[in-house]
Each structure stands twice: as structure tokens, then as C-alpha cells.
Tab-separated table of C-alpha atoms in Angstrom:
chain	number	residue	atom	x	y	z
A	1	UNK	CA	-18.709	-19.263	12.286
A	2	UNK	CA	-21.315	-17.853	10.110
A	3	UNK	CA	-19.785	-14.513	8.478
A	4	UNK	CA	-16.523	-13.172	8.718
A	5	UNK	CA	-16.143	-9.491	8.701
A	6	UNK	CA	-13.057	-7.163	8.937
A	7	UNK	CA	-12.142	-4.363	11.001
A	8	UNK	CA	-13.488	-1.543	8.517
A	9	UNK	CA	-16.554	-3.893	7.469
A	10	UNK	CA	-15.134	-3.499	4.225
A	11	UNK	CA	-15.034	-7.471	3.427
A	12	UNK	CA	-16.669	-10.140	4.091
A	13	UNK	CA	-16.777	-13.802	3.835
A	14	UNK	CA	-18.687	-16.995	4.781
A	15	UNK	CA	-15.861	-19.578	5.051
A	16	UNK	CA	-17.538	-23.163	5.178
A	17	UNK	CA	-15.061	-24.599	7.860
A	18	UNK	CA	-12.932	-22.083	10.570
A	19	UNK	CA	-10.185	-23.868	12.227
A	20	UNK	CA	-8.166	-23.133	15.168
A	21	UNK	CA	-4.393	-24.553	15.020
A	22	UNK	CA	-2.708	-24.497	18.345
A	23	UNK	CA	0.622	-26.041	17.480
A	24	UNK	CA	2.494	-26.808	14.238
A	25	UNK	CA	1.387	-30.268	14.040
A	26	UNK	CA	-2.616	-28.771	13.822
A	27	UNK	CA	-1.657	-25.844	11.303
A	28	UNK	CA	0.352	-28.980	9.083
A	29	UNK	CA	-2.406	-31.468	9.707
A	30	UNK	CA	-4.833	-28.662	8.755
A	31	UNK	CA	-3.153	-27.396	5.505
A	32	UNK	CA	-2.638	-31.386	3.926
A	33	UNK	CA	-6.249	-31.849	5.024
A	34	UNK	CA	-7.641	-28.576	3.003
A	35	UNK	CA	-5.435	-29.391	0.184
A	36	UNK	CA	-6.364	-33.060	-0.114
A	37	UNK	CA	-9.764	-32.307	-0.294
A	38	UNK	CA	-9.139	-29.967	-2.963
A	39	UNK	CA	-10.289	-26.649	-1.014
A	40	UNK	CA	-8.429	-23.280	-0.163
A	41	UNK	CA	-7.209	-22.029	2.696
A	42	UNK	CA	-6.602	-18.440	4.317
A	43	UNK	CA	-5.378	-17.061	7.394
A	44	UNK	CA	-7.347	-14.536	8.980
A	45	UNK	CA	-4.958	-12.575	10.435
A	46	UNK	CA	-6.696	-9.670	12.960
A	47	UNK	CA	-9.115	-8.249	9.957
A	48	UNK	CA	-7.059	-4.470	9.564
A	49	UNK	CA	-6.400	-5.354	6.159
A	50	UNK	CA	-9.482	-3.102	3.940
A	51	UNK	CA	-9.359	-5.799	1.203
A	52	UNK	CA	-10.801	-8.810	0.797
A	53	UNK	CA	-7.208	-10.226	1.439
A	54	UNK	CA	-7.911	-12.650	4.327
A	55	UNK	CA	-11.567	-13.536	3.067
A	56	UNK	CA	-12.420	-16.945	1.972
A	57	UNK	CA	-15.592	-18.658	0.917
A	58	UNK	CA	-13.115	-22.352	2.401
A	59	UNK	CA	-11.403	-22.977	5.160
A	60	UNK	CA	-10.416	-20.064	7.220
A	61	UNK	CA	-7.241	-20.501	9.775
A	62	UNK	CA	-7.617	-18.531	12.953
A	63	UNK	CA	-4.092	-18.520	14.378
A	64	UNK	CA	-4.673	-16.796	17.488
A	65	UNK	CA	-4.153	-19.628	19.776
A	66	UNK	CA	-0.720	-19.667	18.195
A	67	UNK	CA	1.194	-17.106	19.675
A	68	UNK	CA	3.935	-15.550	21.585
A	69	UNK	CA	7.868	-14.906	21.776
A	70	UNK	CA	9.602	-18.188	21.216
A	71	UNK	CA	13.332	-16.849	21.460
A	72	UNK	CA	14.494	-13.651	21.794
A	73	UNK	CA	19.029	-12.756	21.997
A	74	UNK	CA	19.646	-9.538	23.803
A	75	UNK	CA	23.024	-9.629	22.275
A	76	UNK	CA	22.492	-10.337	18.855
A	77	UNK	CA	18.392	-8.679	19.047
A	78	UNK	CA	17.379	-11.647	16.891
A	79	UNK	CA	13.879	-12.830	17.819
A	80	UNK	CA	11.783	-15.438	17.080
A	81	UNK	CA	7.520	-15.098	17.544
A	82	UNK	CA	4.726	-17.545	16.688
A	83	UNK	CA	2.864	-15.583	13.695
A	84	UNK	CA	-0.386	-15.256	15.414
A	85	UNK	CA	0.934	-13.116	18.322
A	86	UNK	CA	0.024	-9.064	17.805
A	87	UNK	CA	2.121	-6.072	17.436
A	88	UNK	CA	0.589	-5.180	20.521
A	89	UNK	CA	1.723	-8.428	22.482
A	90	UNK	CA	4.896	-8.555	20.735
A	91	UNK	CA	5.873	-4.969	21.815
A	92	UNK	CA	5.210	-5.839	25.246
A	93	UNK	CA	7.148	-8.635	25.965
A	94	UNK	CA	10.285	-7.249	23.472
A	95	UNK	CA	10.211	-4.421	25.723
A	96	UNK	CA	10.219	-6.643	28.966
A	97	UNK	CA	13.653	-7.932	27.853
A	98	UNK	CA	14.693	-4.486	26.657
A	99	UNK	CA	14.484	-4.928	22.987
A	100	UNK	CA	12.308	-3.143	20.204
A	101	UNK	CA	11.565	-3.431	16.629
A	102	UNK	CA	13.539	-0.245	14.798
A	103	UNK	CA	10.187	0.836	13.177
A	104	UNK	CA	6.273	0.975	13.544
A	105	UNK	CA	2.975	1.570	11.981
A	106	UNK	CA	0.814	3.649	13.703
A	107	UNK	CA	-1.955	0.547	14.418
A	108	UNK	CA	-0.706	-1.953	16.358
A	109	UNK	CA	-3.612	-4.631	16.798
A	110	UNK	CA	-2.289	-6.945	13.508
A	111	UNK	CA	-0.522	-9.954	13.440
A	112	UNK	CA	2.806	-9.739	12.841
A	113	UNK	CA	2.487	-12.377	10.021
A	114	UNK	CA	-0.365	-10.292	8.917
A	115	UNK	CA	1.641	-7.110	8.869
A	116	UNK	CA	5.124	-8.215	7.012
A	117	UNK	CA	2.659	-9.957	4.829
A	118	UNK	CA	1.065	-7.028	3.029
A	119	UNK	CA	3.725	-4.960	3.697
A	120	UNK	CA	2.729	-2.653	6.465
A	121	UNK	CA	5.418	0.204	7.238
A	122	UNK	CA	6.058	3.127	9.525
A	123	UNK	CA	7.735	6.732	8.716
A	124	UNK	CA	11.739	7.480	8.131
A	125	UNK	CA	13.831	8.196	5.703
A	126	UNK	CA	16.103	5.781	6.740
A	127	UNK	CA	14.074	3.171	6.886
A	128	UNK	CA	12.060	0.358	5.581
A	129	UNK	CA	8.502	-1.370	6.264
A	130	UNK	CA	8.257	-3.854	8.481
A	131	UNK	CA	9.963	-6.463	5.979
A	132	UNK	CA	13.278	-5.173	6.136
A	133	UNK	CA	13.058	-6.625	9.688
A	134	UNK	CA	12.842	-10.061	8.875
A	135	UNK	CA	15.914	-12.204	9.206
A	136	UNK	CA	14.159	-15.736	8.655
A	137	UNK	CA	10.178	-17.346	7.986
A	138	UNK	CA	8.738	-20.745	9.190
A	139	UNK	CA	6.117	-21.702	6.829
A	140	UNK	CA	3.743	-24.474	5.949
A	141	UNK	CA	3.607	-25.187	2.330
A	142	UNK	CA	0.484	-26.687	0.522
A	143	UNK	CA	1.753	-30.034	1.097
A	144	UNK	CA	2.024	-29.724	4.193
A	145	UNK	CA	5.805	-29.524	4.800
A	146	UNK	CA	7.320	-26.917	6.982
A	147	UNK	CA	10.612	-25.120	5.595
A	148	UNK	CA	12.848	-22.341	6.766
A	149	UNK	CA	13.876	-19.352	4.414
A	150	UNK	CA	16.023	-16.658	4.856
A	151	UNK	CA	18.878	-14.722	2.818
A	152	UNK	CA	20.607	-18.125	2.607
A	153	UNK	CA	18.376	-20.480	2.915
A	154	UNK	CA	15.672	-21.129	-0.058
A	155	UNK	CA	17.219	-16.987	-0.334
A	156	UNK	CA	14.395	-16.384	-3.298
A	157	UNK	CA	11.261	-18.265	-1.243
A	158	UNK	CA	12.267	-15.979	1.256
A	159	UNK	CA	12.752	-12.795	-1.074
A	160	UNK	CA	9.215	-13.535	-2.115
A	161	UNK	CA	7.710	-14.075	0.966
A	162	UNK	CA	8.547	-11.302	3.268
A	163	UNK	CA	5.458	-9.568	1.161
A	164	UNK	CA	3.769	-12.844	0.188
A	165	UNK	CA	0.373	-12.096	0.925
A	166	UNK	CA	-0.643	-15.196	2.149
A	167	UNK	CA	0.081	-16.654	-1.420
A	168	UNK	CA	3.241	-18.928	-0.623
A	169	UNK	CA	2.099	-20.804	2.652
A	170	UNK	CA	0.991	-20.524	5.874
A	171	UNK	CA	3.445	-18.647	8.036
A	172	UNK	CA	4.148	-20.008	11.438
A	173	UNK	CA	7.436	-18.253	12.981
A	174	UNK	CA	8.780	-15.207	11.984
A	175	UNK	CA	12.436	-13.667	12.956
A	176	UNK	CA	12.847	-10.040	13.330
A	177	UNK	CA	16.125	-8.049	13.600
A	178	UNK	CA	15.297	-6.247	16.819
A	179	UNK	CA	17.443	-3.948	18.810
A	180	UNK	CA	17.798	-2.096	22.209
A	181	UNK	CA	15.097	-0.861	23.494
A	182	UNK	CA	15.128	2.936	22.981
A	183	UNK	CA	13.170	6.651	23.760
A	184	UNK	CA	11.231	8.540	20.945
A	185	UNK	CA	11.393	12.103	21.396
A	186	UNK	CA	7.970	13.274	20.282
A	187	UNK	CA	6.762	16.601	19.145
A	188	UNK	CA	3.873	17.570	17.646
A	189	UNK	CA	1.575	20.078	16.315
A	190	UNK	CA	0.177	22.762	13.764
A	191	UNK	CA	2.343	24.017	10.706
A	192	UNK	CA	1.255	25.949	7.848
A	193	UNK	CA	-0.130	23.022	5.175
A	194	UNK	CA	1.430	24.796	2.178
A	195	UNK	CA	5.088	25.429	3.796
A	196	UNK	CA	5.067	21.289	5.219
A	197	UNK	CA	4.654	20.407	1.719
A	198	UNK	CA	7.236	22.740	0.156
A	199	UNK	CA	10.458	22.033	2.715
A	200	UNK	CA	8.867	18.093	2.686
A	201	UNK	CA	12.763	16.549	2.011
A	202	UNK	CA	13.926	18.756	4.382
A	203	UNK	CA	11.723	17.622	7.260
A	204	UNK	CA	11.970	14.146	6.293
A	205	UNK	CA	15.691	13.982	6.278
A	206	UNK	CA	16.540	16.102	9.621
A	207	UNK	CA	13.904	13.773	11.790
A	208	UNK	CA	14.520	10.057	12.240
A	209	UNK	CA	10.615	9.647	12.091
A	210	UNK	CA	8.825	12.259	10.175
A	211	UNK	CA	5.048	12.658	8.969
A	212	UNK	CA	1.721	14.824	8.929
A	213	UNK	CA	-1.828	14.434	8.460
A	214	UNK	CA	-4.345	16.994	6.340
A	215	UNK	CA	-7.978	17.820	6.827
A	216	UNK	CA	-9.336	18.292	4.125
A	217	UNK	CA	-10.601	22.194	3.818
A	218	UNK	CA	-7.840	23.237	6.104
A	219	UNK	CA	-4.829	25.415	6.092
A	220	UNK	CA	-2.834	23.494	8.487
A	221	UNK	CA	-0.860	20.255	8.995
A	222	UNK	CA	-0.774	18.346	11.760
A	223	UNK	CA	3.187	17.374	11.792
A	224	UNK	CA	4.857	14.845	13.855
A	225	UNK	CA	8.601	14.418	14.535
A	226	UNK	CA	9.585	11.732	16.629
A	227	UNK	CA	13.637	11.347	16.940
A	228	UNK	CA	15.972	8.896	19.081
A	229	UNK	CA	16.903	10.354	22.276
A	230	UNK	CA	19.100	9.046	25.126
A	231	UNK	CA	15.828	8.851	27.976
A	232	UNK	CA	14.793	9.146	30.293
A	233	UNK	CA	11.143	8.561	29.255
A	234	UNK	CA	9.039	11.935	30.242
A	235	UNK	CA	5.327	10.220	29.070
A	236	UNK	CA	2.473	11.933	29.557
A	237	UNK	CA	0.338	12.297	32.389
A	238	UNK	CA	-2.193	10.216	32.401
A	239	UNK	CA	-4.892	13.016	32.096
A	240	UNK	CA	-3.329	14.126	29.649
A	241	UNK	CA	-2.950	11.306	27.778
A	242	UNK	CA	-6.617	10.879	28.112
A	243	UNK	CA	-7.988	14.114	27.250
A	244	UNK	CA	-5.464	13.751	24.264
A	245	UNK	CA	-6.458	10.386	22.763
A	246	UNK	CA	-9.596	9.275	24.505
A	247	UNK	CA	-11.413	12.590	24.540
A	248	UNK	CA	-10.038	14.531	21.331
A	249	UNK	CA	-8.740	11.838	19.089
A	250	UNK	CA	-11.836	9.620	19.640
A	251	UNK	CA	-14.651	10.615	21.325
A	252	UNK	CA	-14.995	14.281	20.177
A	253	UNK	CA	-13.375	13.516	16.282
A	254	UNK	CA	-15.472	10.303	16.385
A	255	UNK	CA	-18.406	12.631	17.417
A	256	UNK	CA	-17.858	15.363	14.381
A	257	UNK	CA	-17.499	12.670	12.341
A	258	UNK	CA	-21.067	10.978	12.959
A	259	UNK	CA	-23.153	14.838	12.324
A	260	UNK	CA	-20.150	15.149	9.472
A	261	UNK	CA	-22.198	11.888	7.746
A	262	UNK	CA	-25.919	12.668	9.338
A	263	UNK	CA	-25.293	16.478	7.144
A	264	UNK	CA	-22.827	16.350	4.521
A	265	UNK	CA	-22.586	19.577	4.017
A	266	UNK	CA	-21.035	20.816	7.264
A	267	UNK	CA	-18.396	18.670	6.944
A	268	UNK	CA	-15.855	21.022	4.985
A	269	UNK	CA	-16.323	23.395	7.617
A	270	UNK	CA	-15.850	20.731	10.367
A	271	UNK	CA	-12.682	20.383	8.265
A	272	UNK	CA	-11.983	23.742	8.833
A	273	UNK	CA	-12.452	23.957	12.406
A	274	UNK	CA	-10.661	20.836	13.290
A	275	UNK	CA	-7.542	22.357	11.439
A	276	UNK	CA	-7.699	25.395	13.070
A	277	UNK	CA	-7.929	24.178	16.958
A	278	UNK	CA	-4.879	21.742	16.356
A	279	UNK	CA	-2.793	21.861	19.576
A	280	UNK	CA	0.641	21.086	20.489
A	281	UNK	CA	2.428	18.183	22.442
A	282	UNK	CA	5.945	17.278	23.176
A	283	UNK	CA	6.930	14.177	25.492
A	284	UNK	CA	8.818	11.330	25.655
A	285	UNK	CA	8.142	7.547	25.729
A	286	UNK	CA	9.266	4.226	25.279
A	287	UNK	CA	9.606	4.216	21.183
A	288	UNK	CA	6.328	1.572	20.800
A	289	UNK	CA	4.291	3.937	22.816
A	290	UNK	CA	5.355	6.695	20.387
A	291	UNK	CA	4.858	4.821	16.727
A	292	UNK	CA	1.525	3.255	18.140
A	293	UNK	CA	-1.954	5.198	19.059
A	294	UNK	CA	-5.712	3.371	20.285
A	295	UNK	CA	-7.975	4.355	16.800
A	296	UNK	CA	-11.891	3.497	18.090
A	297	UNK	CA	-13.483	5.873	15.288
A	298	UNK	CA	-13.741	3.680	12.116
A	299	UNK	CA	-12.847	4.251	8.822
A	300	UNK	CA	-12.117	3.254	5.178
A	301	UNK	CA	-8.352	3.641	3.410
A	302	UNK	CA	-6.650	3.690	0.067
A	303	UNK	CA	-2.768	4.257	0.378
A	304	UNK	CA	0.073	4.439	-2.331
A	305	UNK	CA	3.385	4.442	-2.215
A	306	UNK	CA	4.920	6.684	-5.021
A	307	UNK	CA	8.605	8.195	-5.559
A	308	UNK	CA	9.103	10.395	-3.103
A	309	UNK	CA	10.543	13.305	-5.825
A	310	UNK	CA	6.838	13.110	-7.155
A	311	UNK	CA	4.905	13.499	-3.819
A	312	UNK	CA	5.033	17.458	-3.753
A	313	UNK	CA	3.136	17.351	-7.367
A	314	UNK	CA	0.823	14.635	-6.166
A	315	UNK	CA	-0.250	16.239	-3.051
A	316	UNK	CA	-0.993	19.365	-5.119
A	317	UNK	CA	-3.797	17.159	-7.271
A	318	UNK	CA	-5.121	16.366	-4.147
A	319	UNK	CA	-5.442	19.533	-2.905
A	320	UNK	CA	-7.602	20.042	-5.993
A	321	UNK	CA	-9.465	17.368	-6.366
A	322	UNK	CA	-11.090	17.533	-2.925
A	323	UNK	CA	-13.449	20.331	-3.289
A	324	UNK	CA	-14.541	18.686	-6.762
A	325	UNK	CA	-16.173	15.903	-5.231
A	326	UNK	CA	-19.920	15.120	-4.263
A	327	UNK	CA	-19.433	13.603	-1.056
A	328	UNK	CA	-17.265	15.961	0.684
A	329	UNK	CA	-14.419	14.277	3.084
A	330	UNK	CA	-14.484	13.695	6.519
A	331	UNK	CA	-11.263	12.047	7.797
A	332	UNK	CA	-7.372	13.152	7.304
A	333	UNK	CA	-4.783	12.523	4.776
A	334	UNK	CA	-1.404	10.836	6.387
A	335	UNK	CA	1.764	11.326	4.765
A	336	UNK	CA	4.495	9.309	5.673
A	337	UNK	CA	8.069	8.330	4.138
A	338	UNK	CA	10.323	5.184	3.524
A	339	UNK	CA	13.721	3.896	2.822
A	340	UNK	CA	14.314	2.207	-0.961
A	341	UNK	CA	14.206	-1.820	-0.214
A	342	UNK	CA	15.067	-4.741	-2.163
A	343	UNK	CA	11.601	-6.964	-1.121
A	344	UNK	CA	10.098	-8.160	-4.045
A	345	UNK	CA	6.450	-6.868	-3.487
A	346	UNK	CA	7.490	-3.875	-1.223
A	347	UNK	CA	5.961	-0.945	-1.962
A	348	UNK	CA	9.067	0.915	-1.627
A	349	UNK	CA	11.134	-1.960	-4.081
A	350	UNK	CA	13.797	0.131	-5.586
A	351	UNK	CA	12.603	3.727	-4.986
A	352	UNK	CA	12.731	6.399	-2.324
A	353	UNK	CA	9.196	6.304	-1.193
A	354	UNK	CA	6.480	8.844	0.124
A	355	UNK	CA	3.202	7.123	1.180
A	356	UNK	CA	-0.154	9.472	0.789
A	357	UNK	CA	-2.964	7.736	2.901
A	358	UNK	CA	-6.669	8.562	2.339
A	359	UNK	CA	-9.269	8.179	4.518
A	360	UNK	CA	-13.295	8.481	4.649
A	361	UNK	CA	-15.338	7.900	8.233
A	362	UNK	CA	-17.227	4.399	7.780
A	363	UNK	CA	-20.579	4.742	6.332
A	364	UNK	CA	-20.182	7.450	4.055
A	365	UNK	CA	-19.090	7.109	0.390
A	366	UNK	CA	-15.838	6.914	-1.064
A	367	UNK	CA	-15.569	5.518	-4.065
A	368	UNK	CA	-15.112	8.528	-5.982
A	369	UNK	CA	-12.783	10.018	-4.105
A	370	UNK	CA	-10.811	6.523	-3.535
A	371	UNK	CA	-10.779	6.311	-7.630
A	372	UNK	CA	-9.871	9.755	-8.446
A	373	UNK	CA	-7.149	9.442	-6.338
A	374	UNK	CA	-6.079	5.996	-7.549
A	375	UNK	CA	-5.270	8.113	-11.047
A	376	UNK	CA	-3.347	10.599	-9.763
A	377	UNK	CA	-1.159	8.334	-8.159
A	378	UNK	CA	-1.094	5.808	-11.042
A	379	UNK	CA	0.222	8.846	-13.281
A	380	UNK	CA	3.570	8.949	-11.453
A	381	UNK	CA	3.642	4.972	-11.153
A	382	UNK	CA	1.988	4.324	-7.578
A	383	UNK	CA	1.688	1.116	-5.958
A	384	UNK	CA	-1.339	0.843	-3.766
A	385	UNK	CA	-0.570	-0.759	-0.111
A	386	UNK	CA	-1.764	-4.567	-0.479
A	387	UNK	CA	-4.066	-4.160	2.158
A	388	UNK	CA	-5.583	-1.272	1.514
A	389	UNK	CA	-8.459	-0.585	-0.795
A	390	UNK	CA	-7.768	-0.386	-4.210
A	391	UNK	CA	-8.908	-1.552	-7.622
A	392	UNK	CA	-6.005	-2.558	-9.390
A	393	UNK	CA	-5.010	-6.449	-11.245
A	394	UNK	CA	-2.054	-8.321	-12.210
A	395	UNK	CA	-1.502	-6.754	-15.671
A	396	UNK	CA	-1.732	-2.837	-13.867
A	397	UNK	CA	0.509	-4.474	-10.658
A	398	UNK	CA	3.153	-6.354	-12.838
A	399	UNK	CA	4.283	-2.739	-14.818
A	400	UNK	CA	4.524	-1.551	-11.330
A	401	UNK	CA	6.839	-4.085	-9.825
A	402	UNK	CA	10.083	-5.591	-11.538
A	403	UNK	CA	10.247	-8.708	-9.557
A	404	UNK	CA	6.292	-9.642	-10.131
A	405	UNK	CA	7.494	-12.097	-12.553
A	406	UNK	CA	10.143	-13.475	-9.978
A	407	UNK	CA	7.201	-13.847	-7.559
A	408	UNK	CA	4.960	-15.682	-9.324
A	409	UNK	CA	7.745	-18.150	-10.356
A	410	UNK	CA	7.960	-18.719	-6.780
A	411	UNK	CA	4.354	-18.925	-5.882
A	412	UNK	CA	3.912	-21.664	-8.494
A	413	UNK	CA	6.545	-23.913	-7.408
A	414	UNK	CA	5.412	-24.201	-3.583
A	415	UNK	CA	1.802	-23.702	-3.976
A	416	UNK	CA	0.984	-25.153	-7.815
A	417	UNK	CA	-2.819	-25.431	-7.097
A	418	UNK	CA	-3.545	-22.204	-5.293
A	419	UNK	CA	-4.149	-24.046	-2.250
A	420	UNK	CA	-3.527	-20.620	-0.036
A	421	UNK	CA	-5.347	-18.477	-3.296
A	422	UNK	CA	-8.844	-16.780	-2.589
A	423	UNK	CA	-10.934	-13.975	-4.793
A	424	UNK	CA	-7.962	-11.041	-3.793
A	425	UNK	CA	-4.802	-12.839	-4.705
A	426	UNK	CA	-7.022	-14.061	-7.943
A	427	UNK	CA	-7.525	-10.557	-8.906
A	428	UNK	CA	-3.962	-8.934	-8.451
A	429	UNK	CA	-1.872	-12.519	-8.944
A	430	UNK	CA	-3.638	-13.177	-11.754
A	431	UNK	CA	-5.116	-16.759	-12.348
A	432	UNK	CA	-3.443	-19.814	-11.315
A	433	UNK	CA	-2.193	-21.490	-14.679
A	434	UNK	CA	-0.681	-24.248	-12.808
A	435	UNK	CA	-2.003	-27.287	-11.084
């Protein structure tokens, strides 16, 4: 291995060794022999983080060889998976012994030790990221022992490390709270953009799963509501399914996005035209079929989480920022919505959250946009998603999040040379003053 590269080709890296654990006794042996030799280690995860949070210039650890469901309790819906396996994987075989995890993203191809890690999250009111899920870790600490955390066990390691970035070890099992498997009611489709935004608590209180996405120059929302039914499932056909997804969603959106960047300036009415031929969809599916969709057209993202009282006022300054820029935008905004939590580095820590999600097709600029953003966010105290791009340090992040203090305690005392550090966690950990 050469050059590392993620998903949105937005980092890169040139590790000098990549190895390939298949069993604890590899990832231990691997971890004592990186930090003996005074190096750094990171696990690559699958690459859908848009920050140079999995790049490393050391040892890279590709854990996909170290996978699968170890345990899983139909009657308590605790289960136990090898931090390598995929969303993907892991919804299958939860829903092969009728369980599923309460909430999901809408990209399924990370690791599960990837997502909890930077603190990936769905859509509900009445719910939290993917974090809240966790019941109990298995890590590998820089010298090379393997503990077990959880609410009472090593309760503050664990507090710290259900969004630990890769900063506190190397993850190895991870224990969701899972629970019966269950239907999604779906419906979908155009709404006026202006009255979304204005009855925005309503709709996110009355559906279990609430959000909608904006293109840019357009008049209408595209608004999902997916809500727990009894069954049975009623999917889609199958040509359906594939003139939805396969045809609209990628081929013919991935196709208006490539003359969108080839001439710029048709894009805001390629806004307009995608807004206006919106259609609608109702069906019913097994609830990781629902929170999950196949993305092939590439892009870049910035996302922050800020108090959800705020997001009406901050989706305004989008609004009117948009038309101001040089490089007009080709790709949707996604807003979303989250429980309050009590994880450390969660986004949502102690606040109501709304999540605004920007988005530019690969290849074209974005910067501006991406920074002009970044400050209307910051003005109502907005955390950016770890693993999304953003330019923010330690002293910006700390204001942001009571407990950074707390977690940087912790990160010293298991990891006191930044054996698991790389350029990312340098730049919003801070430095490593310990060693």
C-alpha cells in the first residue's frame, strides 16, 4: 500500500506499514509493536469520514478481516460485533435473528467502530446518534492491554470513548442496545421550502423520523417521514425501486451534476428544475431498508449540529448566502434532528439538536461556501460533525463542548504518547503535552 485515499478523495495518506489484524492477539501484537517502536497508529475504518481522521503517514490498521456478530440476545437485544464488520453486514445478520438498531444514518457502508467513533447519527426527536446505542467497548490500549468499559465499568473511559475518535485505543468489540426488528412507514415528497421550515418543531415532533433536503435555487423541500408501524412490509417493486434510486437518484442526478461542473452557470437552474420535478413515494420496509439508501454520485460535506431553537434563523442565512457565492451549488442541503445526549463529544451533548448538512458534487469548489457556512453556524455555537469537513481546533472545539476537558484527561491517561494520534486529532485535540 502506496496511498490511501477516502471515499470523497478528500484525504489522503501514505502510511509506511498497513497491517491486517485478524484476531485480537494480531490487533494487540500490532499496537505494542507500533508503540515500541515509537510510531502511530490509525484505523482505517471504510474511508466515509471527509477528514483526514483515519489518515496516517505510520502504521495504518485495516480491520476488515475482523468482523462479524459475536453474540446477539433476542430477549434482552444486547449484541456484541467485531468493530470491523459494516452497517451494511451488521443490519443483515441483526435482521436474520429479528433484531435492529433503533436508529440509522442514511449511508450504511462504515464500520460500526468507525461510525460511533465520530459520532454518526440518524433523524428523531426522540433520539440519539449512534452512541446512545452502546452498552459496552472492547479496546486495545497503547500498551497493548485489552479492557472493557461501559456505564460501570472504567464508566468515564467509556463516557469518553463512545465519540473517541480513534484517540483512546483501538476498538475491537462493540455492544449495541438493539431491539425487535420493526417496519418504517415511509412517505415522501415535495412541500413548499418556506412552510417546512416555519412548522419545523411541528414536523419533527409528530414523526418518529423526520427530515428534508434543499436544492439550492428551489422553492421546494424534499421531506421525508418515516414512522413505526405494525407491518406488514409493502416495499417497493423492484422497478420501482430502480427507476427511483438507480435511475433518478444516481444516474440522472449524477448526470446533471457532471454538465452542472463542465458549465457552472446552469447549475442554479438545474437547481431549479430538480426542485420542481420532485415526486412522491409512500411504502413500507424493513426499518434498515428505510434509514439506508445506495449513494454512487460523489460528493464533499460540512455538517453542524446546532440548538435546534436556532435552526429556523440559521437556515434563513443560508438561504441568503447561496446566491452570493462564485461557484454556484450543485448538491442538496439535509436537515435532520436529534435527541439531547450525555456523550462527551456528541454533537448533540446537552442540547436539543438540528443538524444542517452541506454538500458540493466532487470536483467543484467549496471552500467558500463550506467557510461561510462554518460562521453562520459558529454564531449560534455549532459543532461541526467530526468527520465531516471543517476547519476548526482545540481552543474553537473546547468553548463548544463542556466535557472537552474531561476527555482529554482521559485520553492522556490510556494513551500518554499519542500512540493512536495523527495530523486530525493534532489539530482539534490539541498537542499531546504528555509522554
Amino acid at each position: 500500500m502506496t496511498t490511501w485515499t477516502n471515499w470523497a478523495g478528500t484525504a489522503t495518506a501514505s502510511p509506511q506499514r498497513l497491517l491486517r489484524p485478524r484476531n485480537l492477539d494480531e490487533i494487540t501484537a500490532a499496537v505494542r509493536q507500533v508503540a515500541g517502536a515509537g510510531m502511530r497508529v490509525r484505523p482505517l475504518g471504510s474511508g466515509h469520514s471527509f477528514t483526514g481522521v483515519a489518515a496516517t503517514d505510520s502504521v495504518a490498521l485495516d480491520l476488515t478481516e475482523w468482523a462479524g456478530v459475536l453474540d446477539a440476545d433476542r430477549d434482552t437485544g444486547l449484541v456484541t460485533v467485531r468493530s470491523g464488520t459494516t452497517l451494511r453486514r451488521l443490519n443483515t445478520e441483526l435482521a436474520r435473528v429479528g433484531l435492529a438498531m433503533s436508529n440509522l444514518g442514511d449511508i450504511d457502508a462504515q464500520t460500526i467502530a468507525g461510525a460511533v467513533s465520530t459520532g454518526t447519527h440518524g433523524t428523531g426527536a426522540r433520539f440519539g446518534g449512534l452512541a446512545t446505542q452502546l452498552r459496552a467497548l472492547e479496546l486495545v490500549l497503547a500498551d497493548g492491554s485489552v479492557v472493557t468499559c461501559s456505564d460501570t465499568e472504567r464508566p468515564d473511559l467509556f463516557a469518553a470513548a463512545r465519540v473517541g475518535l480513534g484517540a483512546l485505543g483501538v476498538i475491537t468489540t462493540v455492544t449495541l442496545q438493539c431491539e425487535p426488528a420493526f417496519v418504517l412507514d415511509a412517505r415522501e415528497g415535495p412541500e413548499p421550502l418556506d412552510a417546512v421550515i416555519e412548522a419545523f418543531d411541528d414536523h419533527a415532533d409528530a414523526n418518529d423520523h423526520f427530515e428534508f433536503y434543499w436544492f439550492p435555487y428551489g422553492r421546494n423541500a424534499l421531506v421525508k417521514r418515516n414512522n413505526r408501524v405494525a407491518g406488514p412490509a409493502e416495499p417497493l417493486s423492484k422497478l420501482r425501486e430502480f427507476v427511483d434510486y438507480t435511475l433518478t437518484e444516481n444516474a440522472a442526478f449524477g448526470a446533471l451534476c457532471r454538465l452542472g461542473r463542465a458549465m457552472p452557470t446552469l447549475v442554479p437552474t438545474l437547481g431549479r428544475l430538480s426542485s420542481s420535478v420532485l415526486s412522491t413515494r409512500s411504502y413500507r420496509d424493513v426499518s434498515h431498508r428505510v434509514f439506508a439508501t445506495q449513494r454512487s454520485v460523489r460528493f464533499v460535506e460540512s455538517e453542524w449540529a446546532v440548538p435546534r431553537e436556532a435552526v429556523g434563523d440559521v437556515l434563513r442565512e443560508l438561504r441568503t448566502l447561496v446566491p452570493t457565492l462564485r461557484t454556484p451549488v450543485a448538491f442538496p442541503a439535509e436537515v435532520r434532528v436529534a435527541a439531547a445526549d450525555d456523550v462527551w463529544l456528541s454533537t448533540a451533548y446537552g442540547r436539543d439538536t438540528a443538524y444542517v448538512a452541506i454538500h458540493q458534487y466532487v470536483g467543484m469548489p467549496y471552500r467558500e461556501y463550506f467557510l461561510a457556512f462554518a460562521a453562520i453556524a459558529g454564531a449560534v455555537g455549532g459543532r461541526p460533525h467530526w468527520g465531516k469537513l471543517h476547519d476548526l481546533d482545540a481552543d474553537t472545539l473546547r468553548e463548544r463542548y463542556p466535557r472537552f476537558d474531561d476527555f482529554l484527561r482521559v485520553a492522556t491517561d490510556v494513551d500518554p504518547g499519542g500512540v493512536f494520534r495523527n495530523g486530525y486529532l493534532d489539530r482539534v485535540l490539541g498537542p499531546v503535552t504528555a509522554g
